[in-house]
Amino acid sequence: MNAGDAWEPAARASGPQALPYGPAAPSGPADPPFPDGAARVSRPANAADTLTAHDRSARGDAARWEPLGMAVTPVLDLRGIDKSFGSVKVLHDIAFSAYPGEVTALVGDNGAGKTTLVKCIGGIHPPDAGEYRFEGRPVRLGSPRDAAALGIEVVHQDLALCENLDIVQNLFLGRERRRGIALDESGMEELARRTLSGLSVRTMGSVRQKISTLSGGQRQTVAIARAVLWDSKLVVLDEPAAALGVAQTQQVLEIVRRLADKGLAVVLISHNMNDVFAVSDRIAALYLGRMVAQVRTADVTHRQVVELITSGVSGDLGLRR
Amino acid sequence: MSTELPEGKDAAVKLADSDFAADRREHDVRSALLDYWGRIRAGELGALPAILGLAGLILLFFALRPNTFLSNQNIANLFTQALPIVILAMGLVFVLLLGEIDLSAGVASGVCAAVMAKLIADSGQPWYVAVISALAVGVVIGTAIGWLVAVIRIPSFVVSLAFFLGIQGITLKLIGDGGTVPVRDDFIVALANKNMPVWLGWTLAAVCAAGYAATQLLRWRRQQARNLHSRPVELVIAQSVVVAAALLLGTYLLSQDRAASPLIFLGGVPWGVPLVGVLLIVCTFVLARTPYGRHIYAVGGNAEAARRAGINVTRIRISVFIIASGFAAVSGIVAASRLNSVTPDAGGGNTLLYAVGAAVIGGTSLFGGRGKARDAVLGGLVIAIIDNGLGLLGTKAYLSFLITGIVLLFAASIDALARRRRSNTGR
Ligand SMILES: Nc1ncnc2c1ncn2[C@@H]1O[C@H](COP(=O)(O)OP(=O)(O)O)[C@@H](O)[C@H]1O
Ligand SMILES: [Mg+2]
């Protein structure tokens, strides 16, 4: 296993007993898997395929993009998703897609419904109505386990870590490696360290530290590591940089970009426009529970996105007045 | 990541800035002890309160009753007294790990014992049919409580309080007001009243001590070989020595002749002790080394996080109540063996208080997420010593109740204060 792959998830590919590395397997020195420097921004420039909610409702169709020339099935394709909590309707007729190899930024003001949408994607809240397609097939998620089985990983805004367990135990929670009926602690600890090193985590003393002893940024890294540990197809990060400092934010953005470059579909929720423009290929804007625009990042300006977030319209983008 | 241990000075410098330095650093005894001290100060008390309590109480009662408290006779008494408490507490540890409570576990042990005794005495069933029936009753009670808590979502203290009352009614109906069901079956009576041959006691103790040391050392070696987080070998050895010493000392004490008459020999480890030993080993393994045990801790620590991790929280919740009631059945059988009878108030009174107290004194948190099977053993011994010592002092009943109540409150306060300390120091 070479150093560049060190962080690469191996968990799902290998059976519970077959570790991809053994105690004797020589492994290279710890190279940071992400080269230093700013996140690489790779965005296919494309001008003509902007669809707005307004066009969509005119055609009675969900928003679709076809990346230049070829028809790529979106990994995730939601149409007409509704979600209410009691009498409060939080999501209205949401259409949303995420494509392999691309970072889709999901933006919106506080309370717009971003987290609720993420929970629908992750199988935590079943949507009340609408179509959920994964890799082109309609699916029905009854639980987070179903989502994980499909290859959907969510880093929740509130992290969802167990403070009384240590880092390794949290990383593998619900998907523990076993040896017979017992836990394979050694295998899990090795893979955990490998993954965290791959994420350039240098500040933690021990992978056997309890979560309760970690700082906010460290917890964030553990939550992200848990999502990239598995061989997933869609990674959703709900405000992953909210609690982070400048350097750590940069690191998270690099991870996000790197995941997309590997061919995963990534959905990133962020309030920081600089981050969104630095790393995303597409931007989806939620306004009061409605998807007001889904555009290519290259086609819009900061100002337009901010207007979409704050008022739901910007020029001919957004809600029809 | 490099898996070789770096050598030389350059490597040492590299080591200092490399990832997870603490995992790679060679722990020495000093750093490990400092670590331990730091954890204590931060509120991670572990077994410390129970061990201090044990030592303090033994000294106290020995000072007050030097002739009787540490007599061979009374030491054996102490152990058999502790058996039902420890078993009940061990089942409760599972419930407490979720931050729930089962107030009916005491009386559940009573009704299970009543079912067993009635089946033997009135229906002439063999002991194993009676024991299996008693366990089945425990499982049914646990399933009902667990379902009401996990599915209907009634707070566990309300559900189990209702069961606490209801089950007492059932026991009363089974046995009749003022009635007593004698327990005469040889096997059942032997649990708390008969002893292993002395040689067997020594053999078992030696095997357990060696087995413990071997598993600890093997784990240490595996961790070393794979360059994983490990403790200094000196500590591993010291811990194995302490466990071995405790086992052998206990066996020695229980192997002394405690017959009232010099003509006969009465000694050896009571049969109930290896029963508790087996339960302890099984529970420790399940909690610490299986995915199911890991999920119990996860649900106790953060149920929502566990749910999002794909853990079936409802099933875990139901299962711990089944375990608690199942253990209650075993505890009731052992208690019936010790008393040679079952009465309508079996498992009532301070039974539950003792068991909860035992778990909490042992180090299990009432807030969930923290606790071990061994807590029940350490705490159970503390409680048994208090109960036994107060008996020897001839304390009036009202005072006994008061004192045990205060002890439980005291243990719960330590738990709550340690928790506050942990959150203040970020642990
Ligand atoms: N479990 C819930 N029950 C009731 N209302 C909820 C629940 N979760 C979210 N909401 C409401 O849904 C709206 C959207 O919330 P959320 O998705 O968290 O927004 P965002 O993540 O975009 O800030 C808010 O008005 C919030 O109060
Ligand atoms: Mg949110």
GROMACS .gro file of C-alpha atoms in nm, chain B:
model
  427
  322MET     CA    1   0.209   0.542   0.815
  323SER     CA    2   0.534   0.408   0.935
  324THR     CA    3   0.499   0.103   1.148
  325GLU     CA    4   0.864   0.063   1.241
  326LEU     CA    5   0.973   0.192   1.573
  327PRO     CA    6   1.209   0.474   1.494
  328GLU     CA    7   1.561   0.443   1.623
  329GLY     CA    8   1.815   0.699   1.718
  330LYS     CA    9   1.799   1.067   1.782
  331ASP     CA   10   1.670   1.179   1.445
  332ALA     CA   11   1.390   0.937   1.475
  333ALA     CA   12   1.311   1.061   1.824
  334VAL     CA   13   1.278   1.413   1.694
  335LYS     CA   14   1.055   1.293   1.415
  336LEU     CA   15   0.850   1.098   1.662
  337ALA     CA   16   0.777   1.407   1.863
  338ASP     CA   17   0.600   1.579   1.577
  339SER     CA   18   0.451   1.275   1.416
  340ASP     CA   19   0.086   1.194   1.441
  341PHE     CA   20  -0.052   1.039   1.756
  342ALA     CA   21   0.268   1.086   1.946
  343ALA     CA   22   0.105   0.959   2.263
  344ASP     CA   23   0.025   0.627   2.099
  345ARG     CA   24   0.378   0.581   1.977
  346ARG     CA   25   0.556   0.714   2.279
  347GLU     CA   26   0.689   0.436   2.497
  348HIS     CA   27   0.481   0.463   2.810
  349ASP     CA   28   0.682   0.418   3.124
  350VAL     CA   29   0.537   0.356   3.466
  351ARG     CA   30   0.589   0.715   3.569
  352SER     CA   31   0.403   0.864   3.276
  353ALA     CA   32   0.128   0.605   3.313
  354LEU     CA   33   0.088   0.685   3.683
  355LEU     CA   34   0.082   1.057   3.610
  356ASP     CA   35  -0.179   0.983   3.346
  357TYR     CA   36  -0.383   0.791   3.600
  358TRP     CA   37  -0.355   1.069   3.855
  359GLY     CA   38  -0.464   1.317   3.592
  360ARG     CA   39  -0.766   1.107   3.512
  361ILE     CA   40  -0.863   1.079   3.879
  362ARG     CA   41  -0.834   1.454   3.921
  363ALA     CA   42  -1.045   1.504   3.613
  364GLY     CA   43  -1.321   1.291   3.760
  365GLU     CA   44  -1.252   0.950   3.606
  366LEU     CA   45  -1.252   0.764   3.934
  367GLY     CA   46  -1.285   0.408   3.811
  368ALA     CA   47  -1.268   0.149   4.088
  369LEU     CA   48  -1.096   0.380   4.334
  370PRO     CA   49  -1.396   0.476   4.554
  371ALA     CA   50  -1.503   0.113   4.586
  372ILE     CA   51  -1.154  -0.006   4.682
  373LEU     CA   52  -1.109   0.275   4.933
  374GLY     CA   53  -1.456   0.200   5.068
  375LEU     CA   54  -1.375  -0.169   5.104
  376ALA     CA   55  -1.051  -0.100   5.289
  377GLY     CA   56  -1.209   0.164   5.514
  378LEU     CA   57  -1.510  -0.048   5.606
  379ILE     CA   58  -1.301  -0.357   5.679
  380LEU     CA   59  -1.081  -0.151   5.912
  381LEU     CA   60  -1.383   0.014   6.073
  382PHE     CA   61  -1.576  -0.304   6.149
  383PHE     CA   62  -1.260  -0.489   6.247
  384ALA     CA   63  -1.189  -0.214   6.499
  385LEU     CA   64  -1.544  -0.224   6.633
  386ARG     CA   65  -1.587  -0.605   6.635
  387PRO     CA   66  -1.236  -0.750   6.634
  388ASN     CA   67  -1.343  -1.100   6.736
  389THR     CA   68  -1.639  -1.161   6.515
  390PHE     CA   69  -1.601  -0.952   6.200
  391LEU     CA   70  -1.299  -1.128   6.053
  392SER     CA   71  -1.379  -1.472   6.189
  393ASN     CA   72  -1.370  -1.753   5.933
  394GLN     CA   73  -1.739  -1.803   5.986
  395ASN     CA   74  -1.828  -1.441   5.920
  396ILE     CA   75  -1.606  -1.406   5.615
  397ALA     CA   76  -1.789  -1.694   5.449
  398ASN     CA   77  -2.114  -1.532   5.553
  399LEU     CA   78  -2.008  -1.209   5.392
  400PHE     CA   79  -1.948  -1.377   5.059
  401THR     CA   80  -2.281  -1.560   5.052
  402GLN     CA   81  -2.453  -1.241   5.161
  403ALA     CA   82  -2.292  -1.057   4.869
  404LEU     CA   83  -2.391  -1.318   4.606
  405PRO     CA   84  -2.753  -1.214   4.537
  406ILE     CA   85  -2.664  -0.844   4.561
  407VAL     CA   86  -2.380  -0.881   4.312
  408ILE     CA   87  -2.588  -1.079   4.063
  409LEU     CA   88  -2.877  -0.834   4.078
  410ALA     CA   89  -2.639  -0.540   4.047
  411MET     CA   90  -2.462  -0.694   3.748
  412GLY     CA   91  -2.788  -0.709   3.557
  413LEU     CA   92  -2.869  -0.353   3.661
  414VAL     CA   93  -2.534  -0.230   3.525
  415PHE     CA   94  -2.669  -0.296   3.173
  416VAL     CA   95  -2.977  -0.083   3.244
  417LEU     CA   96  -2.777   0.190   3.415
  418LEU     CA   97  -2.537   0.204   3.118
  419LEU     CA   98  -2.827   0.337   2.914
  420GLY     CA   99  -2.903   0.595   3.183
  421GLU     CA  100  -3.224   0.406   3.262
  422ILE     CA  101  -3.333   0.243   3.586
  423ASP     CA  102  -3.523  -0.074   3.675
  424LEU     CA  103  -3.687  -0.027   4.013
  425SER     CA  104  -3.866  -0.359   3.983
  426ALA     CA  105  -3.554  -0.575   3.962
  427GLY     CA  106  -3.566  -0.655   4.336
  428VAL     CA  107  -3.924  -0.777   4.344
  429ALA     CA  108  -3.876  -0.947   4.007
  430SER     CA  109  -3.611  -1.159   4.178
  431GLY     CA  110  -3.872  -1.236   4.445
  432VAL     CA  111  -4.144  -1.348   4.204
  433CYS     CA  112  -3.899  -1.559   4.004
  434ALA     CA  113  -3.782  -1.727   4.323
  435ALA     CA  114  -4.144  -1.785   4.423
  436VAL     CA  115  -4.220  -1.948   4.088
  437MET     CA  116  -3.916  -2.171   4.124
  438ALA     CA  117  -3.995  -2.268   4.482
  439LYS     CA  118  -4.360  -2.337   4.407
  440LEU     CA  119  -4.275  -2.555   4.109
  441ILE     CA  120  -4.043  -2.768   4.322
  442ALA     CA  121  -4.243  -2.777   4.642
  443ASP     CA  122  -4.600  -2.795   4.508
  444SER     CA  123  -4.567  -2.949   4.163
  445GLY     CA  124  -4.268  -3.170   4.234
  446GLN     CA  125  -4.081  -3.050   3.928
  447PRO     CA  126  -3.708  -3.117   3.904
  448TRP     CA  127  -3.483  -2.822   3.985
  449TYR     CA  128  -3.385  -2.748   3.624
  450VAL     CA  129  -3.746  -2.715   3.512
  451ALA     CA  130  -3.806  -2.480   3.803
  452VAL     CA  131  -3.493  -2.276   3.731
  453ILE     CA  132  -3.570  -2.247   3.360
  454SER     CA  133  -3.925  -2.140   3.443
  455ALA     CA  134  -3.798  -1.877   3.684
  456LEU     CA  135  -3.560  -1.744   3.417
  457ALA     CA  136  -3.846  -1.740   3.167
  458VAL     CA  137  -4.056  -1.535   3.407
  459GLY     CA  138  -3.767  -1.292   3.440
  460VAL     CA  139  -3.731  -1.266   3.064
  461VAL     CA  140  -4.105  -1.203   3.023
  462ILE     CA  141  -4.098  -0.927   3.285
  463GLY     CA  142  -3.792  -0.770   3.124
  464THR     CA  143  -3.946  -0.785   2.778
  465ALA     CA  144  -4.261  -0.614   2.902
  466ILE     CA  145  -4.070  -0.337   3.078
  467GLY     CA  146  -3.832  -0.296   2.786
  468TRP     CA  147  -4.115  -0.276   2.536
  469LEU     CA  148  -4.299  -0.013   2.737
  470VAL     CA  149  -3.980   0.191   2.777
  471ALA     CA  150  -3.833   0.151   2.430
  472VAL     CA  151  -4.139   0.140   2.208
  473ILE     CA  152  -4.407   0.330   2.399
  474ARG     CA  153  -4.137   0.559   2.546
  475ILE     CA  154  -4.265   0.576   2.903
  476PRO     CA  155  -3.981   0.682   3.135
  477SER     CA  156  -3.825   0.369   3.278
  478PHE     CA  157  -3.864   0.478   3.637
  479VAL     CA  158  -4.242   0.504   3.596
  480VAL     CA  159  -4.274   0.170   3.416
  481SER     CA  160  -4.057  -0.011   3.664
  482LEU     CA  161  -4.227   0.159   3.959
  483ALA     CA  162  -4.558   0.024   3.831
  484PHE     CA  163  -4.400  -0.320   3.795
  485PHE     CA  164  -4.252  -0.284   4.143
  486LEU     CA  165  -4.605  -0.263   4.285
  487GLY     CA  166  -4.769  -0.509   4.049
  488ILE     CA  167  -4.508  -0.782   4.090
  489GLN     CA  168  -4.536  -0.765   4.468
  490GLY     CA  169  -4.905  -0.833   4.425
  491ILE     CA  170  -4.831  -1.137   4.211
  492THR     CA  171  -4.582  -1.277   4.461
  493LEU     CA  172  -4.833  -1.226   4.739
  494LYS     CA  173  -5.100  -1.408   4.538
  495LEU     CA  174  -4.861  -1.694   4.459
  496ILE     CA  175  -4.742  -1.751   4.814
  497GLY     CA  176  -5.036  -1.624   5.016
  498ASP     CA  177  -5.038  -1.371   5.293
  499GLY     CA  178  -4.796  -1.472   5.565
  500GLY     CA  179  -4.706  -1.790   5.377
  501THR     CA  180  -4.364  -1.939   5.320
  502VAL     CA  181  -4.249  -2.178   5.051
  503PRO     CA  182  -3.962  -2.393   5.172
  504VAL     CA  183  -3.668  -2.461   4.941
  505ARG     CA  184  -3.533  -2.811   4.998
  506ASP     CA  185  -3.404  -2.921   4.661
  507ASP     CA  186  -3.042  -3.031   4.701
  508PHE     CA  187  -2.912  -2.849   4.399
  509ILE     CA  188  -3.076  -2.519   4.482
  510VAL     CA  189  -2.978  -2.535   4.849
  511ALA     CA  190  -2.619  -2.613   4.754
  512LEU     CA  191  -2.577  -2.284   4.566
  513ALA     CA  192  -2.535  -2.076   4.879
  514ASN     CA  193  -2.496  -2.341   5.146
  515LYS     CA  194  -2.256  -2.599   5.011
  516ASN     CA  195  -1.889  -2.554   4.934
  517MET     CA  196  -1.656  -2.677   4.667
  518PRO     CA  197  -1.387  -2.922   4.779
  519VAL     CA  198  -1.090  -2.720   4.895
  520TRP     CA  199  -0.862  -2.851   4.620
  521LEU     CA  200  -1.114  -2.753   4.353
  522GLY     CA  201  -1.136  -2.401   4.495
  523TRP     CA  202  -0.759  -2.362   4.477
  524THR     CA  203  -0.743  -2.508   4.128
  525LEU     CA  204  -1.013  -2.276   3.997
  526ALA     CA  205  -0.853  -1.974   4.161
  527ALA     CA  206  -0.514  -2.061   4.012
  528VAL     CA  207  -0.662  -2.121   3.667
  529CYS     CA  208  -0.848  -1.790   3.678
  530ALA     CA  209  -0.543  -1.597   3.797
  531ALA     CA  210  -0.326  -1.752   3.527
  532GLY     CA  211  -0.593  -1.702   3.263
  533TYR     CA  212  -0.632  -1.336   3.353
  534ALA     CA  213  -0.258  -1.274   3.344
  535ALA     CA  214  -0.225  -1.460   3.015
  536THR     CA  215  -0.501  -1.266   2.837
  537GLN     CA  216  -0.364  -0.935   2.963
  538LEU     CA  217  -0.010  -1.014   2.857
  539LEU     CA  218  -0.114  -1.155   2.522
  540ARG     CA  219  -0.313  -0.844   2.447
  541TRP     CA  220  -0.017  -0.629   2.548
  542ARG     CA  221   0.210  -0.826   2.319
  543ARG     CA  222  -0.030  -0.801   2.028
  544GLN     CA  223  -0.056  -0.426   2.077
  545GLN     CA  224   0.322  -0.395   2.091
  546ALA     CA  225   0.369  -0.609   1.782
  547ARG     CA  226   0.128  -0.397   1.579
  548ASN     CA  227   0.249  -0.072   1.730
  549LEU     CA  228  -0.086   0.006   1.884
  550HIS     CA  229  -0.179   0.201   2.193
  551SER     CA  230  -0.072  -0.001   2.498
  552ARG     CA  231   0.003   0.033   2.865
  553PRO     CA  232   0.347  -0.017   3.016
  554VAL     CA  233   0.412  -0.383   3.076
  555GLU     CA  234   0.495  -0.318   3.440
  556LEU     CA  235   0.139  -0.202   3.499
  557VAL     CA  236  -0.005  -0.497   3.313
  558ILE     CA  237   0.199  -0.729   3.534
  559ALA     CA  238   0.112  -0.538   3.850
  560GLN     CA  239  -0.257  -0.559   3.769
  561SER     CA  240  -0.234  -0.932   3.704
  562VAL     CA  241  -0.054  -0.978   4.035
  563VAL     CA  242  -0.319  -0.783   4.225
  564VAL     CA  243  -0.600  -0.985   4.067
  565ALA     CA  244  -0.417  -1.310   4.139
  566ALA     CA  245  -0.353  -1.204   4.499
  567ALA     CA  246  -0.719  -1.115   4.550
  568LEU     CA  247  -0.833  -1.448   4.405
  569LEU     CA  248  -0.587  -1.652   4.610
  570LEU     CA  249  -0.651  -1.456   4.929
  571GLY     CA  250  -1.026  -1.505   4.889
  572THR     CA  251  -0.977  -1.876   4.831
  573TYR     CA  252  -0.746  -1.901   5.131
  574LEU     CA  253  -0.998  -1.729   5.359
  575LEU     CA  254  -1.285  -1.942   5.235
  576SER     CA  255  -1.083  -2.262   5.267
  577GLN     CA  256  -1.035  -2.222   5.641
  578ASP     CA  257  -1.229  -2.447   5.874
  579ARG     CA  258  -1.535  -2.258   5.991
  580ALA     CA  259  -1.720  -2.542   6.160
  581ALA     CA  260  -1.857  -2.460   6.504
  582SER     CA  261  -1.748  -2.799   6.630
  583PRO     CA  262  -1.385  -2.909   6.613
  584LEU     CA  263  -1.495  -3.261   6.516
  585ILE     CA  264  -1.592  -3.180   6.157
  586PHE     CA  265  -1.435  -2.978   5.878
  587LEU     CA  266  -1.644  -2.711   5.710
  588GLY     CA  267  -1.462  -2.506   5.454
  589GLY     CA  268  -1.422  -2.431   5.087
  590VAL     CA  269  -1.553  -2.179   4.838
  591PRO     CA  270  -1.935  -2.168   4.827
  592TRP     CA  271  -2.072  -2.288   4.492
  593GLY     CA  272  -2.238  -1.953   4.430
  594VAL     CA  273  -1.898  -1.784   4.402
  595PRO     CA  274  -1.789  -1.956   4.077
  596LEU     CA  275  -2.139  -1.886   3.945
  597VAL     CA  276  -2.077  -1.514   3.997
  598GLY     CA  277  -1.730  -1.558   3.848
  599VAL     CA  278  -1.874  -1.704   3.528
  600LEU     CA  279  -2.134  -1.427   3.505
  601LEU     CA  280  -1.862  -1.168   3.559
  602ILE     CA  281  -1.642  -1.310   3.284
  603VAL     CA  282  -1.931  -1.338   3.039
  604CYS     CA  283  -2.063  -0.988   3.111
  605THR     CA  284  -1.718  -0.833   3.092
  606PHE     CA  285  -1.657  -0.998   2.758
  607VAL     CA  286  -1.995  -0.896   2.621
  608LEU     CA  287  -1.962  -0.534   2.732
  609ALA     CA  288  -1.600  -0.476   2.642
  610ARG     CA  289  -1.536  -0.702   2.345
  611THR     CA  290  -1.850  -0.745   2.141
  612PRO     CA  291  -2.033  -0.510   1.905
  613TYR     CA  292  -2.346  -0.551   2.117
  614GLY     CA  293  -2.163  -0.423   2.426
  615ARG     CA  294  -2.013  -0.135   2.228
  616HIS     CA  295  -2.362  -0.040   2.113
  617ILE     CA  296  -2.487  -0.035   2.472
  618TYR     CA  297  -2.221   0.221   2.562
  619ALA     CA  298  -2.300   0.420   2.249
  620VAL     CA  299  -2.671   0.437   2.321
  621GLY     CA  300  -2.595   0.535   2.680
  622GLY     CA  301  -2.355   0.805   2.566
  623ASN     CA  302  -2.559   0.957   2.285
  624ALA     CA  303  -2.869   0.773   2.172
  625GLU     CA  304  -2.923   0.999   1.870
  626ALA     CA  305  -2.565   0.948   1.752
  627ALA     CA  306  -2.610   0.574   1.795
  628ARG     CA  307  -2.929   0.584   1.592
  629ARG     CA  308  -2.758   0.777   1.314
  630ALA     CA  309  -2.478   0.524   1.317
  631GLY     CA  310  -2.736   0.264   1.225
  632ILE     CA  311  -2.767   0.103   1.567
  633ASN     CA  312  -3.111  -0.034   1.648
  634VAL     CA  313  -3.161   0.168   1.965
  635THR     CA  314  -3.502   0.018   2.042
  636ARG     CA  315  -3.365  -0.334   2.039
  637ILE     CA  316  -3.073  -0.238   2.262
  638ARG     CA  317  -3.311  -0.072   2.507
  639ILE     CA  318  -3.540  -0.374   2.528
  640SER     CA  319  -3.247  -0.613   2.561
  641VAL     CA  320  -3.094  -0.448   2.868
  642PHE     CA  321  -3.421  -0.476   3.058
  643ILE     CA  322  -3.440  -0.844   2.965
  644ILE     CA  323  -3.086  -0.893   3.092
  645ALA     CA  324  -3.162  -0.709   3.417
  646SER     CA  325  -3.473  -0.916   3.487
  647GLY     CA  326  -3.299  -1.237   3.383
  648PHE     CA  327  -3.018  -1.165   3.627
  649ALA     CA  328  -3.282  -1.078   3.885
  650ALA     CA  329  -3.421  -1.429   3.846
  651VAL     CA  330  -3.077  -1.580   3.911
  652SER     CA  331  -3.031  -1.348   4.206
  653GLY     CA  332  -3.370  -1.451   4.347
  654ILE     CA  333  -3.279  -1.819   4.317
  655VAL     CA  334  -2.950  -1.767   4.500
  656ALA     CA  335  -3.125  -1.561   4.770
  657ALA     CA  336  -3.386  -1.834   4.810
  658SER     CA  337  -3.105  -2.087   4.843
  659ARG     CA  338  -2.940  -1.880   5.113
  660LEU     CA  339  -3.261  -1.841   5.312
  661ASN     CA  340  -3.391  -2.191   5.234
  662SER     CA  341  -3.730  -2.041   5.168
  663VAL     CA  342  -3.927  -1.781   4.975
  664THR     CA  343  -4.164  -1.541   5.146
  665PRO     CA  344  -4.408  -1.289   4.996
  666ASP     CA  345  -4.170  -1.005   5.070
  667ALA     CA  346  -3.878  -1.173   4.889
  668GLY     CA  347  -3.682  -0.914   4.694
  669GLY     CA  348  -3.867  -0.631   4.864
  670GLY     CA  349  -3.735  -0.398   5.131
  671ASN     CA  350  -3.386  -0.278   5.060
  672THR     CA  351  -3.293  -0.546   4.798
  673LEU     CA  352  -3.309  -0.308   4.504
  674LEU     CA  353  -3.152  -0.024   4.697
  675TYR     CA  354  -2.859  -0.251   4.776
  676ALA     CA  355  -2.816  -0.356   4.415
  677VAL     CA  356  -2.832  -0.004   4.271
  678GLY     CA  357  -2.600   0.110   4.548
  679ALA     CA  358  -2.358  -0.169   4.465
  680ALA     CA  359  -2.343  -0.075   4.098
  681VAL     CA  360  -2.301   0.294   4.170
  682ILE     CA  361  -2.042   0.246   4.445
  683GLY     CA  362  -1.855   0.016   4.207
  684GLY     CA  363  -1.831   0.304   3.960
  685THR     CA  364  -2.129   0.270   3.726
  686SER     CA  365  -2.276   0.609   3.646
  687LEU     CA  366  -2.645   0.681   3.693
  688PHE     CA  367  -2.621   0.913   3.393
  689GLY     CA  368  -2.546   0.634   3.150
  690GLY     CA  369  -2.252   0.548   2.930
  691ARG     CA  370  -2.007   0.455   3.206
  692GLY     CA  371  -1.977   0.133   3.397
  693LYS     CA  372  -1.839  -0.217   3.399
  694ALA     CA  373  -1.954  -0.559   3.509
  695ARG     CA  374  -1.686  -0.570   3.778
  696ASP     CA  375  -1.846  -0.263   3.942
  697ALA     CA  376  -2.124  -0.492   4.062
  698VAL     CA  377  -1.871  -0.720   4.234
  699LEU     CA  378  -1.671  -0.446   4.406
  700GLY     CA  379  -1.978  -0.246   4.504
  701GLY     CA  380  -2.164  -0.560   4.606
  702LEU     CA  381  -1.884  -0.648   4.849
  703VAL     CA  382  -1.898  -0.298   4.996
  704ILE     CA  383  -2.274  -0.322   5.046
  705ALA     CA  384  -2.248  -0.673   5.192
  706ILE     CA  385  -1.986  -0.554   5.440
  707ILE     CA  386  -2.206  -0.266   5.548
  708ASP     CA  387  -2.505  -0.494   5.587
  709ASN     CA  388  -2.303  -0.760   5.766
  710GLY     CA  389  -2.116  -0.517   5.989
  711LEU     CA  390  -2.432  -0.336   6.096
  712GLY     CA  391  -2.579  -0.676   6.181
  713LEU     CA  392  -2.282  -0.760   6.398
  714LEU     CA  393  -2.308  -0.426   6.573
  715GLY     CA  394  -2.671  -0.507   6.648
  716THR     CA  395  -2.790  -0.190   6.482
  717LYS     CA  396  -3.162  -0.135   6.505
  718ALA     CA  397  -3.357  -0.180   6.182
  719TYR     CA  398  -3.451   0.186   6.151
  720LEU     CA  399  -3.085   0.283   6.174
  721SER     CA  400  -2.983   0.026   5.914
  722PHE     CA  401  -3.232   0.171   5.669
  723LEU     CA  402  -3.108   0.520   5.739
  724ILE     CA  403  -2.745   0.426   5.699
  725THR     CA  404  -2.793   0.236   5.372
  726GLY     CA  405  -2.999   0.522   5.235
  727ILE     CA  406  -2.722   0.764   5.321
  728VAL     CA  407  -2.458   0.537   5.166
  729LEU     CA  408  -2.650   0.523   4.840
  730LEU     CA  409  -2.692   0.901   4.837
  731PHE     CA  410  -2.324   0.939   4.911
  732ALA     CA  411  -2.229   0.713   4.619
  733ALA     CA  412  -2.468   0.896   4.387
  734SER     CA  413  -2.317   1.229   4.495
  735ILE     CA  414  -1.968   1.108   4.410
  736ASP     CA  415  -2.102   0.999   4.073
  737ALA     CA  416  -2.268   1.336   4.008
  738LEU     CA  417  -1.970   1.540   4.130
  739ALA     CA  418  -1.725   1.334   3.925
  740ARG     CA  419  -1.943   1.390   3.622
  741ARG     CA  420  -1.944   1.764   3.682
  742ARG     CA  421  -1.571   1.755   3.722
  743ARG     CA  422  -1.537   1.566   3.395
  744SER     CA  423  -1.741   1.820   3.204
  745ASN     CA  424  -1.545   2.106   3.361
  746THR     CA  425  -1.215   1.953   3.264
  747GLY     CA  426  -1.344   1.847   2.924
  748ARG     CA  427  -1.349   1.473   2.974
   0.00000   0.00000   0.00000
